[in-house]
Tab-separated table of C-alpha atoms in Angstrom:
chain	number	residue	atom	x	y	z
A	1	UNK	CA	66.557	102.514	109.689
A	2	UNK	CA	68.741	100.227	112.057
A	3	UNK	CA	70.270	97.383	110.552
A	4	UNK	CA	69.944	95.369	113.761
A	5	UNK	CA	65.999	96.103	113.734
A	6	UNK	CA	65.762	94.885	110.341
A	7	UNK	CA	67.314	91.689	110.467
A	8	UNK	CA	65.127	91.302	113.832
A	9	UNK	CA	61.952	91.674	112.182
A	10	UNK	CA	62.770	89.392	109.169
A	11	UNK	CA	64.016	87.218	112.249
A	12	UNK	CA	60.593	87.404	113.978
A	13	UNK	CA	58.353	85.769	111.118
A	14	UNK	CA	60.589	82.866	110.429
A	15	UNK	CA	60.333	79.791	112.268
A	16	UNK	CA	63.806	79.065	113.281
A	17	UNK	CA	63.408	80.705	116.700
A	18	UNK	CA	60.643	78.317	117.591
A	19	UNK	CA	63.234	75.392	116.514
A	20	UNK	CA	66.176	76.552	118.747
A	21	UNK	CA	64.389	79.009	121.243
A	22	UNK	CA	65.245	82.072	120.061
A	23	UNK	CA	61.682	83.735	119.703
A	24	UNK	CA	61.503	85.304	123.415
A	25	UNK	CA	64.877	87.325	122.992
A	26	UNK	CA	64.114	88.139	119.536
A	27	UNK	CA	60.582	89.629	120.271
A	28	UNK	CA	62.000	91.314	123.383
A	29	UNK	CA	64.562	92.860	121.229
A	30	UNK	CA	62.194	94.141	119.069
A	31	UNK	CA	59.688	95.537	121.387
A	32	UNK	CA	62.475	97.518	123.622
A	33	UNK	CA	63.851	99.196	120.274
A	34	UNK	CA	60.798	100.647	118.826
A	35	UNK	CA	59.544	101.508	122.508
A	36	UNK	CA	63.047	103.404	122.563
A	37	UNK	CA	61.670	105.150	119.060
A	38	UNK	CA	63.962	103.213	116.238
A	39	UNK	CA	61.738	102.554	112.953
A	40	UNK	CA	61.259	99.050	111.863
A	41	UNK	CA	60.802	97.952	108.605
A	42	UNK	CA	59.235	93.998	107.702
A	43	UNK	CA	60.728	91.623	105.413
A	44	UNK	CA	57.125	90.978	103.964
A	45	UNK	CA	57.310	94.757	103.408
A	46	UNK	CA	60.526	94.432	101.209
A	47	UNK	CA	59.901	94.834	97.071
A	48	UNK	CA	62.307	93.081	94.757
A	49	UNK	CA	61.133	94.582	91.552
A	50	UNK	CA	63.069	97.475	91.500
A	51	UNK	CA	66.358	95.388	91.696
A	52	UNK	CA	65.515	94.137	87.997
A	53	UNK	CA	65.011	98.125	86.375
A	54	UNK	CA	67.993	99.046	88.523
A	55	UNK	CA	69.907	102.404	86.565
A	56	UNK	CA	72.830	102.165	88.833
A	57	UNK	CA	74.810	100.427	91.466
A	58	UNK	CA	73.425	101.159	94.653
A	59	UNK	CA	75.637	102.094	97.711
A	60	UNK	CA	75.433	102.304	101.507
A	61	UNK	CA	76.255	106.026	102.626
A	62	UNK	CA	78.863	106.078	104.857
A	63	UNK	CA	77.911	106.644	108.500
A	64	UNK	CA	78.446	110.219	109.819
A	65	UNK	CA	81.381	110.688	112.227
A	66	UNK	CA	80.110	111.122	115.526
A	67	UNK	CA	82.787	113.802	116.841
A	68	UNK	CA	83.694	111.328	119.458
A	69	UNK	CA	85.323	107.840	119.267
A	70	UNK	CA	83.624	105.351	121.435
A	71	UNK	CA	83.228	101.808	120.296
A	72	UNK	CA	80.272	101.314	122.778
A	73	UNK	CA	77.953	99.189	120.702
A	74	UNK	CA	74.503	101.432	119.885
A	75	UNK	CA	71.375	99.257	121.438
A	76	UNK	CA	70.318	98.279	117.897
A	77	UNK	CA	74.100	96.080	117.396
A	78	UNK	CA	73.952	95.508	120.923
A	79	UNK	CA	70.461	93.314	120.792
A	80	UNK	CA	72.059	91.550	117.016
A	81	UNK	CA	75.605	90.381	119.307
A	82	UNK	CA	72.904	88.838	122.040
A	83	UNK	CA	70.968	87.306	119.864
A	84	UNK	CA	73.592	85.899	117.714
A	85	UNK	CA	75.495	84.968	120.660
A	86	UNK	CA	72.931	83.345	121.829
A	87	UNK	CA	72.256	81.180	118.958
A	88	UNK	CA	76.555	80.395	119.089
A	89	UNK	CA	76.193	78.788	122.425
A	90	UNK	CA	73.303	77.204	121.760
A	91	UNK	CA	73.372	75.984	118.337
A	92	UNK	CA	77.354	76.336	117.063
A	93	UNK	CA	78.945	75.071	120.128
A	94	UNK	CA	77.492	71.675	120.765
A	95	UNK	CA	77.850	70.649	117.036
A	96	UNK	CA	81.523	72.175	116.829
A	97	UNK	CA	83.324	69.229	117.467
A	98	UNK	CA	81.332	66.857	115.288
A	99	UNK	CA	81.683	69.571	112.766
A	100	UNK	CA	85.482	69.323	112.969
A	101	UNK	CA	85.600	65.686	112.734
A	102	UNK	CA	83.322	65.761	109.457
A	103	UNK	CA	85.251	68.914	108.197
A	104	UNK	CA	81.452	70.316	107.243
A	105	UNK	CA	79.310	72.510	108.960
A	106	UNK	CA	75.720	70.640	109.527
A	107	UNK	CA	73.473	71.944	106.701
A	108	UNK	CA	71.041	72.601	109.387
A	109	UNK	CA	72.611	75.367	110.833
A	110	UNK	CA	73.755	77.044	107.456
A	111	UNK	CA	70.111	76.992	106.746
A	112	UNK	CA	69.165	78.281	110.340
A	113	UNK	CA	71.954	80.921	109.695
A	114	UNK	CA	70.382	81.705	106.633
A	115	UNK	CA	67.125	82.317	108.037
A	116	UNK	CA	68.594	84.980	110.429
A	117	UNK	CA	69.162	86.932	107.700
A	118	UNK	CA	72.712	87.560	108.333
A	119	UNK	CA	73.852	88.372	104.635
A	120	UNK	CA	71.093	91.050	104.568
A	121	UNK	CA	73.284	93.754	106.786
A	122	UNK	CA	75.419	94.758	104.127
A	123	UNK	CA	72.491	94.887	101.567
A	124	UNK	CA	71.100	98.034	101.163
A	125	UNK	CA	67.388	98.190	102.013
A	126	UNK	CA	66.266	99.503	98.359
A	127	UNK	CA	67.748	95.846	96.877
A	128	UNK	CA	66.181	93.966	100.007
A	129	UNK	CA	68.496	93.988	102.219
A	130	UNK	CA	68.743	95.315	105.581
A	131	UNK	CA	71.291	98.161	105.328
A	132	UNK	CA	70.636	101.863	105.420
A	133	UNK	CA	74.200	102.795	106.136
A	134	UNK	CA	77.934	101.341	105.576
A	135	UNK	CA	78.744	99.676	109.020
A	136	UNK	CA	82.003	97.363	109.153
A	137	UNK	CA	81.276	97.951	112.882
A	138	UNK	CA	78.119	95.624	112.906
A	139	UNK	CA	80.120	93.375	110.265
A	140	UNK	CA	82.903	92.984	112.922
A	141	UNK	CA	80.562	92.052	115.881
A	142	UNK	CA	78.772	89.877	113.818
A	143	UNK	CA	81.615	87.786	113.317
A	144	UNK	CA	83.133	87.843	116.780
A	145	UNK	CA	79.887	87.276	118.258
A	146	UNK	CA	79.518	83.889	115.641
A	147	UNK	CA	83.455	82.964	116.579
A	148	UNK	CA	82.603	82.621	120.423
A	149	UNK	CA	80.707	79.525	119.553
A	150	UNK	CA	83.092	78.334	116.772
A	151	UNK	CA	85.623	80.222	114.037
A	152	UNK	CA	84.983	76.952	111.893
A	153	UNK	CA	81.715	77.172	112.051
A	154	UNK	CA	81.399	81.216	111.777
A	155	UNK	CA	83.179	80.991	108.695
A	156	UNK	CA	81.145	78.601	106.916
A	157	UNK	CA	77.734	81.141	108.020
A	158	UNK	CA	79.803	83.778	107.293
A	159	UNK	CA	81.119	83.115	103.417
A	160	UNK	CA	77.841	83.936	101.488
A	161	UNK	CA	77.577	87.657	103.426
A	162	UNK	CA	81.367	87.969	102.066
A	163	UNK	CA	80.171	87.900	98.830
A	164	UNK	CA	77.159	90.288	99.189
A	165	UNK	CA	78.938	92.437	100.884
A	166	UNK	CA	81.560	92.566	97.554
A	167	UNK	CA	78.970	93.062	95.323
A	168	UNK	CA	77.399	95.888	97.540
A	169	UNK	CA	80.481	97.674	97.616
A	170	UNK	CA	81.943	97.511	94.089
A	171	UNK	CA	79.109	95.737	91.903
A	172	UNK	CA	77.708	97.481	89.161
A	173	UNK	CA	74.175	97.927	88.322
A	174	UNK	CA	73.852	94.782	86.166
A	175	UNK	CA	75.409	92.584	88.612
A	176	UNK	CA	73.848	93.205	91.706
A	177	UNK	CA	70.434	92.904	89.351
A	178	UNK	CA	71.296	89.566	88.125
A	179	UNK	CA	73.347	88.232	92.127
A	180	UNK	CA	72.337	90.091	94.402
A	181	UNK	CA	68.339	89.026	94.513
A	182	UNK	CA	69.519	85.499	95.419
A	183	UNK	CA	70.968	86.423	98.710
A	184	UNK	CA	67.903	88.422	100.194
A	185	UNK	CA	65.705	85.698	99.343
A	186	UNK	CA	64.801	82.406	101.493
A	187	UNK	CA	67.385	80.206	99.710
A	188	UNK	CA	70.479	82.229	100.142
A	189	UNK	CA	73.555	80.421	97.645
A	190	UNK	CA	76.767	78.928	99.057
A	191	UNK	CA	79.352	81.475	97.497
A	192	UNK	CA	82.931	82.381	98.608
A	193	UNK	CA	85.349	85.063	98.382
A	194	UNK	CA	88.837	83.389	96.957
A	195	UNK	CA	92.189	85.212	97.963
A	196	UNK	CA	94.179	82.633	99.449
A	197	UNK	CA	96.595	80.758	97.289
A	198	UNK	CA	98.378	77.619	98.145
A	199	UNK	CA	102.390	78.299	98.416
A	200	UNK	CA	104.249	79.931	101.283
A	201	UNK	CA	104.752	83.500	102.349
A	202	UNK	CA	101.416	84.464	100.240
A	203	UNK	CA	101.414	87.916	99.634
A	204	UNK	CA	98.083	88.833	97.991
A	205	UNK	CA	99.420	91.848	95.974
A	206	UNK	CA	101.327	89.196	94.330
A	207	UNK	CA	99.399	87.360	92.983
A	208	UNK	CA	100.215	83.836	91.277
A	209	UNK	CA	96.716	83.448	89.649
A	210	UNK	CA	96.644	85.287	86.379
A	211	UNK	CA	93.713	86.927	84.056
A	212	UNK	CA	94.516	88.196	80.457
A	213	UNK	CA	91.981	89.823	78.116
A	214	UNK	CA	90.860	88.184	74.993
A	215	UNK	CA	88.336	88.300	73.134
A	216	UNK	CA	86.648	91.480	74.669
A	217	UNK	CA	86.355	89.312	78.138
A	218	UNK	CA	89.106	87.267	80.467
A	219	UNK	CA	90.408	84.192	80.825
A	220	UNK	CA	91.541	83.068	83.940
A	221	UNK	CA	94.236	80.322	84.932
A	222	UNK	CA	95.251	79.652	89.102
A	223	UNK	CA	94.984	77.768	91.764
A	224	UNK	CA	93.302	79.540	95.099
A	225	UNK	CA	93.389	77.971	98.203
A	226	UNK	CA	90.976	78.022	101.716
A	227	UNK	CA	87.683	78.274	99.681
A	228	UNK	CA	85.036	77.967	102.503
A	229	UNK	CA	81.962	75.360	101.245
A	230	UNK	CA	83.989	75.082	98.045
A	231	UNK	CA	82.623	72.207	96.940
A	232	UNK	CA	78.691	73.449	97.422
A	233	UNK	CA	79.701	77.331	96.470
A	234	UNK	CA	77.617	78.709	93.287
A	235	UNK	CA	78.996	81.732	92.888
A	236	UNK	CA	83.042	82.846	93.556
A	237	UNK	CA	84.655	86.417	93.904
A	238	UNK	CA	88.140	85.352	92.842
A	239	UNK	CA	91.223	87.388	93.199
A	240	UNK	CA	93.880	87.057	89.729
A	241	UNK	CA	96.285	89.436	88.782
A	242	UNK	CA	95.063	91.027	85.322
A	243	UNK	CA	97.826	92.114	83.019
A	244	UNK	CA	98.982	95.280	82.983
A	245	UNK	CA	96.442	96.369	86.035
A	246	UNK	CA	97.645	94.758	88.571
A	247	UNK	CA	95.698	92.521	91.322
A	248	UNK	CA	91.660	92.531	90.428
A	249	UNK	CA	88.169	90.605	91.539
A	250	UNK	CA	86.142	88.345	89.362
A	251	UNK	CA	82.431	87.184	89.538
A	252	UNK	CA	83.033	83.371	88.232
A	253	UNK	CA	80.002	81.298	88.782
A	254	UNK	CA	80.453	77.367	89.539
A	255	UNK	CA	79.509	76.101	86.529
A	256	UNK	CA	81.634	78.258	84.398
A	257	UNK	CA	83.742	75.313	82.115
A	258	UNK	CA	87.379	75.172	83.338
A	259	UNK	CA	86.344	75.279	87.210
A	260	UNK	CA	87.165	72.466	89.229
A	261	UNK	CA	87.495	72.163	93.326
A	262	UNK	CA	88.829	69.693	95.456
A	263	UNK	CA	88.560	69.057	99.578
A	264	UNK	CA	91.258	71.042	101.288
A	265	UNK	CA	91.317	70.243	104.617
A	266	UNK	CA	93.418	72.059	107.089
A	267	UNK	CA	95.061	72.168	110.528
A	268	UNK	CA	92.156	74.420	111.964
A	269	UNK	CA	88.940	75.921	110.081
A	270	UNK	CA	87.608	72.614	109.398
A	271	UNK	CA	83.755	72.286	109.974
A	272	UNK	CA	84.206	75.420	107.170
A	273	UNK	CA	84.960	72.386	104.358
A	274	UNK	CA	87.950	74.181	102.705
A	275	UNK	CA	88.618	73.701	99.559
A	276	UNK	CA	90.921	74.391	96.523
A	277	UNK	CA	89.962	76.003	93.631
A	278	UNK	CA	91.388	75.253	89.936
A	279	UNK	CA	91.388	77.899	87.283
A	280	UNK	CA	92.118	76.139	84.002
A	281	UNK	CA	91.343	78.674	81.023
A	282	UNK	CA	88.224	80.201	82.947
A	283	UNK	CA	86.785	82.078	80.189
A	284	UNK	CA	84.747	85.143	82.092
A	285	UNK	CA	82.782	88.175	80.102
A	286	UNK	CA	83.504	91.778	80.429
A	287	UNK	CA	81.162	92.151	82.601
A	288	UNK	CA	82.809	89.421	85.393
A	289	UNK	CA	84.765	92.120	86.282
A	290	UNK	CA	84.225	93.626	89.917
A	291	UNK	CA	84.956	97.027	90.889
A	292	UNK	CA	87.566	99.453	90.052
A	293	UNK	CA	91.628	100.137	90.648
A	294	UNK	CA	90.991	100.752	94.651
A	295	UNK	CA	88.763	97.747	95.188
A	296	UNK	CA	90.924	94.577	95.534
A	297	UNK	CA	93.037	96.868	98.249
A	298	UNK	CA	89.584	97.904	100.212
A	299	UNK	CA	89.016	93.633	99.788
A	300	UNK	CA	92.132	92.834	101.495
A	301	UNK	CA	92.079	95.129	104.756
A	302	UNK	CA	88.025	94.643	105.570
A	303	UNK	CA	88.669	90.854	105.164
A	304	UNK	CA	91.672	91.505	107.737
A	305	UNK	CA	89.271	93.164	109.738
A	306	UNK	CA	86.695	89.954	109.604
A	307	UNK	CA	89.574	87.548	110.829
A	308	UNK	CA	90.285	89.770	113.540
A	309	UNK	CA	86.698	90.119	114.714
A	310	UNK	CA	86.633	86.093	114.073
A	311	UNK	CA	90.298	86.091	116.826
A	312	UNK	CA	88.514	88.267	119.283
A	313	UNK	CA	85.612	85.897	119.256
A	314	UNK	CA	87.454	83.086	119.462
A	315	UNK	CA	89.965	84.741	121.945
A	316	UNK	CA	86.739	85.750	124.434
A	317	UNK	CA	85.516	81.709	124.189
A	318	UNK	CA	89.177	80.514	125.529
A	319	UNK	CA	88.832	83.781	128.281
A	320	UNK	CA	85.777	82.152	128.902
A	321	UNK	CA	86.410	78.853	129.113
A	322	UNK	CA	89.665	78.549	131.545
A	323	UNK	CA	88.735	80.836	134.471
A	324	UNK	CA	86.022	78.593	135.849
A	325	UNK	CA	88.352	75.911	135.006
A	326	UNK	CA	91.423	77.254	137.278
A	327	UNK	CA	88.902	78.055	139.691
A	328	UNK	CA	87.748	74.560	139.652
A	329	UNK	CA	90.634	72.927	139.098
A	330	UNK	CA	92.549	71.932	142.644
A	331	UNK	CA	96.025	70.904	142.804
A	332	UNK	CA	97.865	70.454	146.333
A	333	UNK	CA	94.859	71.474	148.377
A	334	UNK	CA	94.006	74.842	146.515
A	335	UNK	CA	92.645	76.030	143.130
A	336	UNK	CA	95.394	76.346	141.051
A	337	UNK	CA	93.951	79.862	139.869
A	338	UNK	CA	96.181	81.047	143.187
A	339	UNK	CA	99.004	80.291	141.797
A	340	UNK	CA	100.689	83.472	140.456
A	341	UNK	CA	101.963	82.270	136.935
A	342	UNK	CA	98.099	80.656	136.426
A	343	UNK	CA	96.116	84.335	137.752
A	344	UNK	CA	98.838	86.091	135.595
A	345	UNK	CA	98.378	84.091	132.015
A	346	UNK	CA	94.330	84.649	132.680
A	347	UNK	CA	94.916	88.578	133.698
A	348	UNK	CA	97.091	88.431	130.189
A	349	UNK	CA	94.449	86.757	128.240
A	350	UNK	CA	92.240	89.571	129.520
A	351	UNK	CA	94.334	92.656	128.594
A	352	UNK	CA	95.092	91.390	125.332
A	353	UNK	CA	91.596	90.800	124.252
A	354	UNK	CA	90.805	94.579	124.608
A	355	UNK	CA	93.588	95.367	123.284
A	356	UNK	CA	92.801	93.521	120.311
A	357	UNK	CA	88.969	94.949	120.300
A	358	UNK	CA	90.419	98.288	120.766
A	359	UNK	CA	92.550	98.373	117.398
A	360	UNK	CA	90.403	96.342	115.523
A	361	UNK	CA	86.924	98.788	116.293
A	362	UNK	CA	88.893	102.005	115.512
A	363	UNK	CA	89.600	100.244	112.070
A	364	UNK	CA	85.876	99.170	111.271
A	365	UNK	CA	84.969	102.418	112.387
A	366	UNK	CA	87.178	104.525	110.035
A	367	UNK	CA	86.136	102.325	107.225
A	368	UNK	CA	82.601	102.829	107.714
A	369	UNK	CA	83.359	107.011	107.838
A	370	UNK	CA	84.939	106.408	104.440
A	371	UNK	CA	87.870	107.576	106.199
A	372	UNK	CA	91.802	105.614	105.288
A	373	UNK	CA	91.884	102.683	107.419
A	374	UNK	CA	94.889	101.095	106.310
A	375	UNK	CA	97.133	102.043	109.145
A	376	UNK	CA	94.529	100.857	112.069
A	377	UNK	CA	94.052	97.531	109.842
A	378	UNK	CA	97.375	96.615	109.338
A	379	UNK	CA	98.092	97.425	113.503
A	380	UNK	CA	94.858	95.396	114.046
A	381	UNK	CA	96.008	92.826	111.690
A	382	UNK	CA	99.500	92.492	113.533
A	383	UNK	CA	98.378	92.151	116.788
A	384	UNK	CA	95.476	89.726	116.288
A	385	UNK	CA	97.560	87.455	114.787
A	386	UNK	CA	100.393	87.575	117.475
A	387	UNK	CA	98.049	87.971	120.298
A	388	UNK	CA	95.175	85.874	119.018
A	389	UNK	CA	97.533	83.000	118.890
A	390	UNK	CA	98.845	83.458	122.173
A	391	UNK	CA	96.164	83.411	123.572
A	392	UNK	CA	95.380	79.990	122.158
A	393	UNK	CA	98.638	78.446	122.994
A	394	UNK	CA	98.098	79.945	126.718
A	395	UNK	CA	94.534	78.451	127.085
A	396	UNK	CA	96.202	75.126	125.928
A	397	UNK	CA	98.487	75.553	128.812
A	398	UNK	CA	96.321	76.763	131.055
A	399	UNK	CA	94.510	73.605	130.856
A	400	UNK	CA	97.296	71.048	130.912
A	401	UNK	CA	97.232	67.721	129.946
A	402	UNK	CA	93.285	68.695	128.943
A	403	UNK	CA	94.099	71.321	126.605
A	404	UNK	CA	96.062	68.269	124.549
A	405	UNK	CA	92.688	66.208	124.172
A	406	UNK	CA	89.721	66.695	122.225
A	407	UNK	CA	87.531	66.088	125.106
A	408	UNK	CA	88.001	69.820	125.842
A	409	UNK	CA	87.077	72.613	122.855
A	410	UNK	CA	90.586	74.558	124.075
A	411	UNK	CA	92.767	72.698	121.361
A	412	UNK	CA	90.342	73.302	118.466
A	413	UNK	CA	90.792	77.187	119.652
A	414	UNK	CA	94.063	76.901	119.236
A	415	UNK	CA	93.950	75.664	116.096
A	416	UNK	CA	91.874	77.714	114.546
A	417	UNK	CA	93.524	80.821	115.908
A	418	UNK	CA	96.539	79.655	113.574
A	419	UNK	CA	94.550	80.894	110.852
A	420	UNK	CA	94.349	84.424	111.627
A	421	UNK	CA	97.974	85.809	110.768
A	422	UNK	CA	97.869	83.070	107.449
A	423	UNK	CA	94.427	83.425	105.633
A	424	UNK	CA	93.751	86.268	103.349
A	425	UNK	CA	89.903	86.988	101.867
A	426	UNK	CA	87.197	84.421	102.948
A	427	UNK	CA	85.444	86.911	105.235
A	428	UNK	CA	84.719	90.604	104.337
A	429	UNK	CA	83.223	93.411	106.755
């Protein structure tokens, strides 16, 4: 059962398309897909019981390898990235700015976000979500679709689905009985997924946060840095270095004594309300622990793969955004888009992009095979984060003395783009 179709259909009932006009491309959505033959499934249809009695974890299947590659978006991910693009431009773009004065993302739209049922795709259908199959692929579009109207903004929508997606993968029975419920319900909790730590040249298989056992559970002492909606967050997956294991996740829930946060804000990212979190004898149970010896590696490359998606995103709004301006823009009698260094720095912009799409697909793909993606990550990594801030700096330029000002959204691009070869966790496909 499609994962797009799903979150369509729990879409369709709720009443945040009437609020920002979303119902006629939803519906539409819907009716071409099942008159094409895909199988929908209701969210009034979905039972939660069976989450509570669960007997063991339950996992996505991978998808089966096609034979071919092709990162053509199927129909069913190719009516989501409308849809969610639509509700970007209409929705995250005009508050973006405000967002990034107030360094918080409008509560309104992390409820509308909410409502769209976004955290559901990497839920598998049997605990209520709206997964049938492992697909980093619709994980990645998600999040570049989100980043064309704002990376600030997609990360704040974005953090909760992080930590779903976690628990999906490497949660055991007991904890996605007791977590996962609250995220494929109506009031879906602020969480994050913790990584980052605050001192240079981070390396996050080196870690500086530490976990010991004692006690026949951990205790945890750190500091971790670019927590999205820290301050709001109920439940963290936390990254510490366990002794004599080597880097591991933790389930810590906010009011777990010892936990403190405080407002981190940043050059970029902003309307996502960074934070800082403080780990000061966090005493966790046995059962805090997440996943086994291959998980926190898996964590690191398909949240590489989310800030890439989040680059390309960003990257298309800044392709977007300065070719009607050189076209419109006139400078000694002629659009300054036929000048030869302006056309050039566009055509650039352009090439990179799918360059950038190119790498970072292959990557999602392999991952959602089950197949070793570490290669393709760390080549989509590399290039996102050279490219992606290129292609900042060149929209800057492109505009002139309005890329410098705030009146135009080309600086806050730029900005954010900084992020992508720094920040490690927050996102997860």
């Amino acid at each position: 059962m499609g994962v797009a179709l799903a979150v369509l259909n729990r879409v369709a009932a709720s009443e945040v398309l009437d609020r920002f006009k979303l119902r006629k491309p939803v519906e539409r959505g819907v009716y071409e897909a099942t008159r094409s033959g895909f199988r929908t499934v209701a969210a009034a249809g979905r039972s939660f019981g069976a989450v509570q009695k669960l007997g063991k974890p339950a996992r996505l299947p991978h998808r089966t390898e096609q034979g071919l590659f092709d990162i053509t978006p199927t129909d069913e991910q190719q009516m989501m990235v409308e849809m969610l693009r639509e509700f970007a431009a209409e929705q995250l773009r005009p508050v973006a700015a405000d967002a990034d004065t107030a360094c918080a993302a409008p509560a309104e739209v992390l409820g509308a976000m909410n409502e769209l049922g976004v955290s559901l795709v990497g839920v598998p259908e049997e605990l209520g979500g709206a997964g049938s199959e492992r697909s980093a692929v619709s994980g990645v579009l998600i999040a570049e679709a989100l980043a064309h109207g704002d990376m600030g903004l997609a990360v704040a929508c974005l953090a909760p689905a992080a930590v779903s997606t976690a628990l999906t993968l490497w949660g055991d029975a007991g904890q996605q009985s007791t977590y996962l419920p609250a995220f494929t319900g109506d009031d879906v909790p602020a969480a994050a997924l913790a990584v980052q730590e605050p001192h240079a040249l981070f390396d996050p298989f080196a870690l500086r946060t530490k976990a010991h056992r004692s006690g026949g559970g951990f205790v945890l002492n750190g500091v971790k840095a670019l927590v999205p909606n820290a301050a709001k967050a109920e439940l963290f997956v936390v990254a510490a270095d366990l002794a004599g294991r080597g880097p591991v996740l933790f389930l810590v829930e906010s009011s777990t004594p010892g936990l403190t946060v405080e407002a981190d804000p940043g050059m970029g990212l902003r309307a996502a309300s960074m934070g800082r979190l403080h780990l000061d004898d966090v005493t966790l149970p046995a059962s805090a622990l997440l996943g086994d010896e291959n998980s926190y590696a898996d964590c690191v490359r398909l949240s590489r793969l989310g800030w890439c998606a989040l680059a390309i995103g960003t990257g298309q709004a800044v392709l977007d955004y300065v070719i009607p301006y050189v076209n419109d823009r006139v400078a000694f009698g002629e659009p300054i888009s036929h000048r030869q260094g302006v056309a050039f720095s566009v055509a650039d912009i352009a090439i990179e992009l799918e360059g950038m799409r190119l790498v970072t697909y292959r990557a999602a793909g392999r991952a959602e095979q089950g197949k070793p993606f570490a290669r393709e990550t760390a080549l989509a990594r590399a290039l996102c984060a050279d490219k992606g801030m290129k292609i900042g700096l060149d929209g800057v330029q492109l505009l002139g003395g309005h890329g410098f000002v705030k009146e135009h959204p080309v600086e806050r691009w730029y900005r954010d783009l900084r992020a992508v070869g720094l920040a490690e966790g927050v996102v997860l496909v």
